[in-house]
PDB file of C-alpha atoms in Angstrom:
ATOM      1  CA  UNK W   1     -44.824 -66.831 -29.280  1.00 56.00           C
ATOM      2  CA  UNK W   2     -42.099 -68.923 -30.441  1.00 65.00           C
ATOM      3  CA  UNK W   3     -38.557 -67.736 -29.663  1.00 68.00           C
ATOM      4  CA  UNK W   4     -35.103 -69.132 -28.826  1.00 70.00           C
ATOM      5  CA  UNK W   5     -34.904 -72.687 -26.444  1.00 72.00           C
ATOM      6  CA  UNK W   6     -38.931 -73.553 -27.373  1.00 73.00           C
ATOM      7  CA  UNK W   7     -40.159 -76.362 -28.624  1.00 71.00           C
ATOM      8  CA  UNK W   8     -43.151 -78.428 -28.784  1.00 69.00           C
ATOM      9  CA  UNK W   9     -45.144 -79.830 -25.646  1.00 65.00           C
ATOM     10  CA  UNK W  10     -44.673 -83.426 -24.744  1.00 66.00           C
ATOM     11  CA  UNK W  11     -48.524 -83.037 -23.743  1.00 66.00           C
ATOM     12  CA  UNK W  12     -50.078 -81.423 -26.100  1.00 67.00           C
ATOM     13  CA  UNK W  13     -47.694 -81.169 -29.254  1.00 64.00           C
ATOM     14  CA  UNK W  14     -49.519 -77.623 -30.754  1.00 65.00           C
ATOM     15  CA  UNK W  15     -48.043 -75.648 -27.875  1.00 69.00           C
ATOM     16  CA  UNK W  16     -44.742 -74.523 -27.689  1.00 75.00           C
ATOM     17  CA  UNK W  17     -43.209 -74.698 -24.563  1.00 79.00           C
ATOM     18  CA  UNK W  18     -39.241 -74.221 -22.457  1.00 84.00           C
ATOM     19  CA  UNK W  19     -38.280 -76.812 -20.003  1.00 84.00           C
ATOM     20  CA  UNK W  20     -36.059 -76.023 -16.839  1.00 86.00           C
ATOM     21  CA  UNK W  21     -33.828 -78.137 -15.581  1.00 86.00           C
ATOM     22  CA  UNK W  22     -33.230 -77.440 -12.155  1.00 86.00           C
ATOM     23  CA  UNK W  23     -30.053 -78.570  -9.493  1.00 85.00           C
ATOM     24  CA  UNK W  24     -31.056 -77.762  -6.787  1.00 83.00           C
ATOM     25  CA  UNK W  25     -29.558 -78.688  -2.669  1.00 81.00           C
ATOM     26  CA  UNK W  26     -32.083 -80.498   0.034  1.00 77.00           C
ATOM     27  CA  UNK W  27     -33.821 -77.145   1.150  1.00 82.00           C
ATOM     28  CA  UNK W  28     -34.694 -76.358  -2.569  1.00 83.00           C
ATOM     29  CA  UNK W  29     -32.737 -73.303  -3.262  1.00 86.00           C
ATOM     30  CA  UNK W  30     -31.877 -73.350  -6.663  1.00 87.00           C
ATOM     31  CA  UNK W  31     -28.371 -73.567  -7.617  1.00 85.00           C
ATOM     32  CA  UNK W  32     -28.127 -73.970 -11.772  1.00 85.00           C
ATOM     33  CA  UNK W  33     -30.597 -74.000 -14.115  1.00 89.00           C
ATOM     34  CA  UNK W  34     -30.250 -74.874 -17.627  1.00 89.00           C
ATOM     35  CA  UNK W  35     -33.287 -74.186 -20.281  1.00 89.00           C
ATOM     36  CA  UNK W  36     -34.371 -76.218 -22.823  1.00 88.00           C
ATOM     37  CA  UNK W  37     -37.098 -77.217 -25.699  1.00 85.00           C
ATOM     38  CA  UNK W  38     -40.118 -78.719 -23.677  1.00 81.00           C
ATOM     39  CA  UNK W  39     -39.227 -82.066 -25.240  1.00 81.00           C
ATOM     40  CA  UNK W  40     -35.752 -82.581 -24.335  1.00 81.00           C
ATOM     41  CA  UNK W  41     -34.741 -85.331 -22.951  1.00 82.00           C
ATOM     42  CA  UNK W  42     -33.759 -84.883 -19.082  1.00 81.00           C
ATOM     43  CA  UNK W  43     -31.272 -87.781 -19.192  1.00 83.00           C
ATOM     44  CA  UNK W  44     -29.328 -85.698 -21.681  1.00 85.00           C
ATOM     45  CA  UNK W  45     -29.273 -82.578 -19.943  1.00 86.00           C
ATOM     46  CA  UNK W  46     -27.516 -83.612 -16.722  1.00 85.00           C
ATOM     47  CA  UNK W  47     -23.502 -82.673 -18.031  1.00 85.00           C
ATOM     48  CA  UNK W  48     -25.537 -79.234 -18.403  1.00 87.00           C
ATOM     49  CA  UNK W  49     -27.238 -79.126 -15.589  1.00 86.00           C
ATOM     50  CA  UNK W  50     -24.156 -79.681 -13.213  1.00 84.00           C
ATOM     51  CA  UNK W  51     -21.647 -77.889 -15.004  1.00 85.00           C
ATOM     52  CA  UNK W  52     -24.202 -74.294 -14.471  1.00 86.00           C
ATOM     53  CA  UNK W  53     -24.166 -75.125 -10.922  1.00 83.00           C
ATOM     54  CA  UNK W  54     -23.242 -71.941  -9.103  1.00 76.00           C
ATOM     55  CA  UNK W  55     -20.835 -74.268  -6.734  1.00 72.00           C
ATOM     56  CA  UNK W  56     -18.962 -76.984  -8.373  1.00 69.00           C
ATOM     57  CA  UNK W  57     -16.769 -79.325  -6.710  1.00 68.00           C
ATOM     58  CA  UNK W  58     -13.683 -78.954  -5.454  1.00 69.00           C
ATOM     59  CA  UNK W  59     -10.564 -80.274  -7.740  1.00 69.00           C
ATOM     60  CA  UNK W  60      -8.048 -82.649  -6.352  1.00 68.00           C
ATOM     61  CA  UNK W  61      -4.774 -81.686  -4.826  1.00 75.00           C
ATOM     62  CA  UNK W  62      -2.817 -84.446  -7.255  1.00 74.00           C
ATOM     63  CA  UNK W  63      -4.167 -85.000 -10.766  1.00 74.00           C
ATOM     64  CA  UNK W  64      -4.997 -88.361 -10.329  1.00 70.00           C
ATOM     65  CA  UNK W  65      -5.510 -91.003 -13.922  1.00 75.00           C
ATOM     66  CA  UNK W  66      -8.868 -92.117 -12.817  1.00 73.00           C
ATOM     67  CA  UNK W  67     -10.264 -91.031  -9.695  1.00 69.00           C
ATOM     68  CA  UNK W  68     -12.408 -93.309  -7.790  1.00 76.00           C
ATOM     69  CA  UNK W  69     -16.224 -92.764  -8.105  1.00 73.00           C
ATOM     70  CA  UNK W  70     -17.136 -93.332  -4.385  1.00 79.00           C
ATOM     71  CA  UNK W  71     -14.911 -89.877  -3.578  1.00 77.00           C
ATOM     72  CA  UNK W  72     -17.215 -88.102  -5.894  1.00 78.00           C
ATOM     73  CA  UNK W  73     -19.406 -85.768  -4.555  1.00 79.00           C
ATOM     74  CA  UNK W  74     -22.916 -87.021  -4.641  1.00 78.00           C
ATOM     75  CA  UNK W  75     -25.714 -85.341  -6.820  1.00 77.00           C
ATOM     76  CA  UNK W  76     -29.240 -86.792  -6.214  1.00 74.00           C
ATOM     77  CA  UNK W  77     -31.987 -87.121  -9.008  1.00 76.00           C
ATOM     78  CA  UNK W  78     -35.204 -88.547  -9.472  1.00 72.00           C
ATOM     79  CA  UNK W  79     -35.950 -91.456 -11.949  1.00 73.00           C
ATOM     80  CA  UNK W  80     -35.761 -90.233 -15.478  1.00 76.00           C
ATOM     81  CA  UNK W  81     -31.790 -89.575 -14.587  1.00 80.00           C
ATOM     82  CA  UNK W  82     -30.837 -93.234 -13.594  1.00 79.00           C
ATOM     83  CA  UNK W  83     -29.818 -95.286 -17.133  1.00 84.00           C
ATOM     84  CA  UNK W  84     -26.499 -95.628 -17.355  1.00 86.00           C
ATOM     85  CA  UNK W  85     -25.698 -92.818 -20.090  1.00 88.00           C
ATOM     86  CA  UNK W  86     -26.812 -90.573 -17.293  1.00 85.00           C
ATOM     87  CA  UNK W  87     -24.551 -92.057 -14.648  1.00 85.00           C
ATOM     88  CA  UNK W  88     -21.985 -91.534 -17.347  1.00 86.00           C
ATOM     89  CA  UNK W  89     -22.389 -87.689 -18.451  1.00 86.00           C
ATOM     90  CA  UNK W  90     -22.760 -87.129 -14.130  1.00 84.00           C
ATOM     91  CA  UNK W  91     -19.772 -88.845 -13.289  1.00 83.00           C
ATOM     92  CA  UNK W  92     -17.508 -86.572 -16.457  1.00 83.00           C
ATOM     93  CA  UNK W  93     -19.099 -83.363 -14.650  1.00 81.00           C
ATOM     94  CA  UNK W  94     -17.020 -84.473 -11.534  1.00 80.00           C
ATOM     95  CA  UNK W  95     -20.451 -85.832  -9.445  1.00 82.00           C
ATOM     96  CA  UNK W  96     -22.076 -89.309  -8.755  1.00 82.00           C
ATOM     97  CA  UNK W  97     -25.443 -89.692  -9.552  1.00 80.00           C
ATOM     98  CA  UNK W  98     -27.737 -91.572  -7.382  1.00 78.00           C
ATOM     99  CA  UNK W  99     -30.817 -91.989  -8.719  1.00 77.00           C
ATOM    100  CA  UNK W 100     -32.982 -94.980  -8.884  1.00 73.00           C
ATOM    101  CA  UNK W 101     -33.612 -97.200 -11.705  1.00 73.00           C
ATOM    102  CA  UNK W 102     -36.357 -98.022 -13.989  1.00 67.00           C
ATOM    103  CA  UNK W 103     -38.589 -99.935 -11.841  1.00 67.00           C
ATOM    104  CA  UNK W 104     -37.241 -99.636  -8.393  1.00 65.00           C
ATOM    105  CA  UNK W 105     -38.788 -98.593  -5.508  1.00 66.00           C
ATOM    106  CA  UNK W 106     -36.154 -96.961  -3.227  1.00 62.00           C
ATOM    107  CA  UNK W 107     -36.349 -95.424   0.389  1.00 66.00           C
ATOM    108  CA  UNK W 108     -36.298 -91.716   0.347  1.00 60.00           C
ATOM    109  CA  UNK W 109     -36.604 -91.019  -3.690  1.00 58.00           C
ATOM    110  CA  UNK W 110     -39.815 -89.163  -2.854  1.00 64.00           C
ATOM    111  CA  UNK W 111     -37.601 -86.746  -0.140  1.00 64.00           C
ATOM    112  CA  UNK W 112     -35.619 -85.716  -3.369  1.00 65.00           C
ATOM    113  CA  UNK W 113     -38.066 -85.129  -5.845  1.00 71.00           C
ATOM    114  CA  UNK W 114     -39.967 -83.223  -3.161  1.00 78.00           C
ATOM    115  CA  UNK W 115     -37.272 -80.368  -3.412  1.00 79.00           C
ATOM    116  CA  UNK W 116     -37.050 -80.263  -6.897  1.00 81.00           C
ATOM    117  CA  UNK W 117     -40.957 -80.203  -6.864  1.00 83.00           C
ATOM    118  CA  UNK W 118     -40.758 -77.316  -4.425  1.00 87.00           C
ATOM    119  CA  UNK W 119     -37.691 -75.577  -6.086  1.00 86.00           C
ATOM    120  CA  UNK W 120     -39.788 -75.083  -9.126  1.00 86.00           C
ATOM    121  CA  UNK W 121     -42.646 -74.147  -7.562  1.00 90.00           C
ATOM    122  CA  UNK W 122     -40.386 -71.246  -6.321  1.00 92.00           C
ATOM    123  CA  UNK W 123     -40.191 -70.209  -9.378  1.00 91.00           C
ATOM    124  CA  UNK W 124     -43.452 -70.628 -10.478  1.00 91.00           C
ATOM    125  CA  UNK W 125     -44.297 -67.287  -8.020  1.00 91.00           C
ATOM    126  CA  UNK W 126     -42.618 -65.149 -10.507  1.00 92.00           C
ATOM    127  CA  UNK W 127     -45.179 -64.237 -13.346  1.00 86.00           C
ATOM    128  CA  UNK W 128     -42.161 -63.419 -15.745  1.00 85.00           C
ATOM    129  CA  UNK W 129     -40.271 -66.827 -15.436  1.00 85.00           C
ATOM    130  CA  UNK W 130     -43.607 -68.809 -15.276  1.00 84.00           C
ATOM    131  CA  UNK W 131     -45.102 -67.212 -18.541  1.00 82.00           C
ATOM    132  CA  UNK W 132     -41.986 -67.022 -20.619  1.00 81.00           C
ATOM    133  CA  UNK W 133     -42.613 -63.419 -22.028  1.00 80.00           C
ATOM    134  CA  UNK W 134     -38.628 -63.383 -23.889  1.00 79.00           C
ATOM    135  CA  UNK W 135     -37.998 -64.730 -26.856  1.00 79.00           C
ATOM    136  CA  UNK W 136     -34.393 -64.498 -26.241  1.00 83.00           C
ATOM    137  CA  UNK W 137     -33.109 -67.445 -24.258  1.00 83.00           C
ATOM    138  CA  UNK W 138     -30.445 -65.407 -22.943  1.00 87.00           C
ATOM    139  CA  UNK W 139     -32.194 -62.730 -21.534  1.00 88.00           C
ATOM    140  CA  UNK W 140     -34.986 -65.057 -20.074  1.00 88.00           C
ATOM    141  CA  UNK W 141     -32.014 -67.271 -18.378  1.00 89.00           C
ATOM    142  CA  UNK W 142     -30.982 -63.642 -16.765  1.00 90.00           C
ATOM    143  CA  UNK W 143     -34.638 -63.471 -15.550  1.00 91.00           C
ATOM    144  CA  UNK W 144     -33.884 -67.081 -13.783  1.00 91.00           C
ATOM    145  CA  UNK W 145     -30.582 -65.964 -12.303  1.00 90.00           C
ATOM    146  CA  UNK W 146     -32.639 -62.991 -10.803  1.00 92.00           C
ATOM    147  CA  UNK W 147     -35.335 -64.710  -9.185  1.00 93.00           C
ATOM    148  CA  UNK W 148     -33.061 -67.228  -7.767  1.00 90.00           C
ATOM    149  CA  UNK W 149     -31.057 -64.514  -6.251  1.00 89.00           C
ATOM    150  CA  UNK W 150     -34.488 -63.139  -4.653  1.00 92.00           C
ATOM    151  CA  UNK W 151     -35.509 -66.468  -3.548  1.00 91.00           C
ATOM    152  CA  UNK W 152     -31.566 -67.002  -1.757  1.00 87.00           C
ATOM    153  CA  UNK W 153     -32.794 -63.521  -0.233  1.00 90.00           C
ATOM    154  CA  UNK W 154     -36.011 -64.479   0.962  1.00 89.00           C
ATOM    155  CA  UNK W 155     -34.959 -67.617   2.443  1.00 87.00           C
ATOM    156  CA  UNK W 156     -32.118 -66.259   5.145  1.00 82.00           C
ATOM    157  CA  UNK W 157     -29.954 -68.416   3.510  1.00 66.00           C
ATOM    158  CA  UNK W 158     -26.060 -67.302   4.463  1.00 62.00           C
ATOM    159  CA  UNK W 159     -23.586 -68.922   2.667  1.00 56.00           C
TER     160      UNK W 159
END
């Protein structure tokens, strides 16, 4: 239908399509979402992605000039989020990113992508978010922000 945030399919280029990119914590449960053109790049989206975070890291006590990387608090990604652009834009939205890099095989990557894997499929139970029915991106990112509240519901989760 063509609206706001859509853009054409890396798979089949005739299609329009909106991307989500999803942070989400170990048991899935979403906690930012930012939407996009189905062909952005995910590498480029990750300052986005962790700044709409619901939760964002705590600030220092004392402003420090360059604050070490290992204090960071980690944010864990699968492989199209490991170049070192990435590990850039990550590290100015206050997080370190570990994710592995073109290539490498690394212990536990397929834990990770799991929950993003299962975070979206969360999503994909709501007919409204899964068929994109707005043309206004704002309105369908309010649809998001609902269902994630629903799926925080439906989970027990207590904060």
């Amino acid at each position: 239908k063509r609206g706001e945030e859509t853009g054409p399919s890396p798979v089949d280029r005739a299609k329009c399509g909106t991307a989500l990119h999803v942070a989400c914590d170990a048991r899935a449960m979403p906690l930012g979402v930012v939407v996009t053109q189905a062909n952005a790049n995910d590498g480029c989206q990750t300052e986005a992605v962790l700044q709409a975070m619901v939760r964002q890291p705590p600030l220092p006590d004392v402003p420090v000039q360059q604050p070490d990387p290992r204090a960071l608090p980690r944010a864990q990604a699968d492989g199209a989020y490991g170049n070192q652009p990435t590990q850039a834009r990550a590290q100015r939205a206050g997080f370190r990113m570990q994710a592995p890099k073109r290539g490498e095989n690394r212990q536990g990557v397929g834990k990770i992508r799991n929950a993003v894997e299962r975070c979206h499929n969360f999503f994909a139970q709501f007919g409204r978010i899964f068929r994109r029915f707005d043309r206004s991106a704002r309105r369908y990112l309010a649809w998001i922000e609902m269902a994630a509240c629903l799926i925080f519901v439906r989970s027990g989760f207590v904060c």
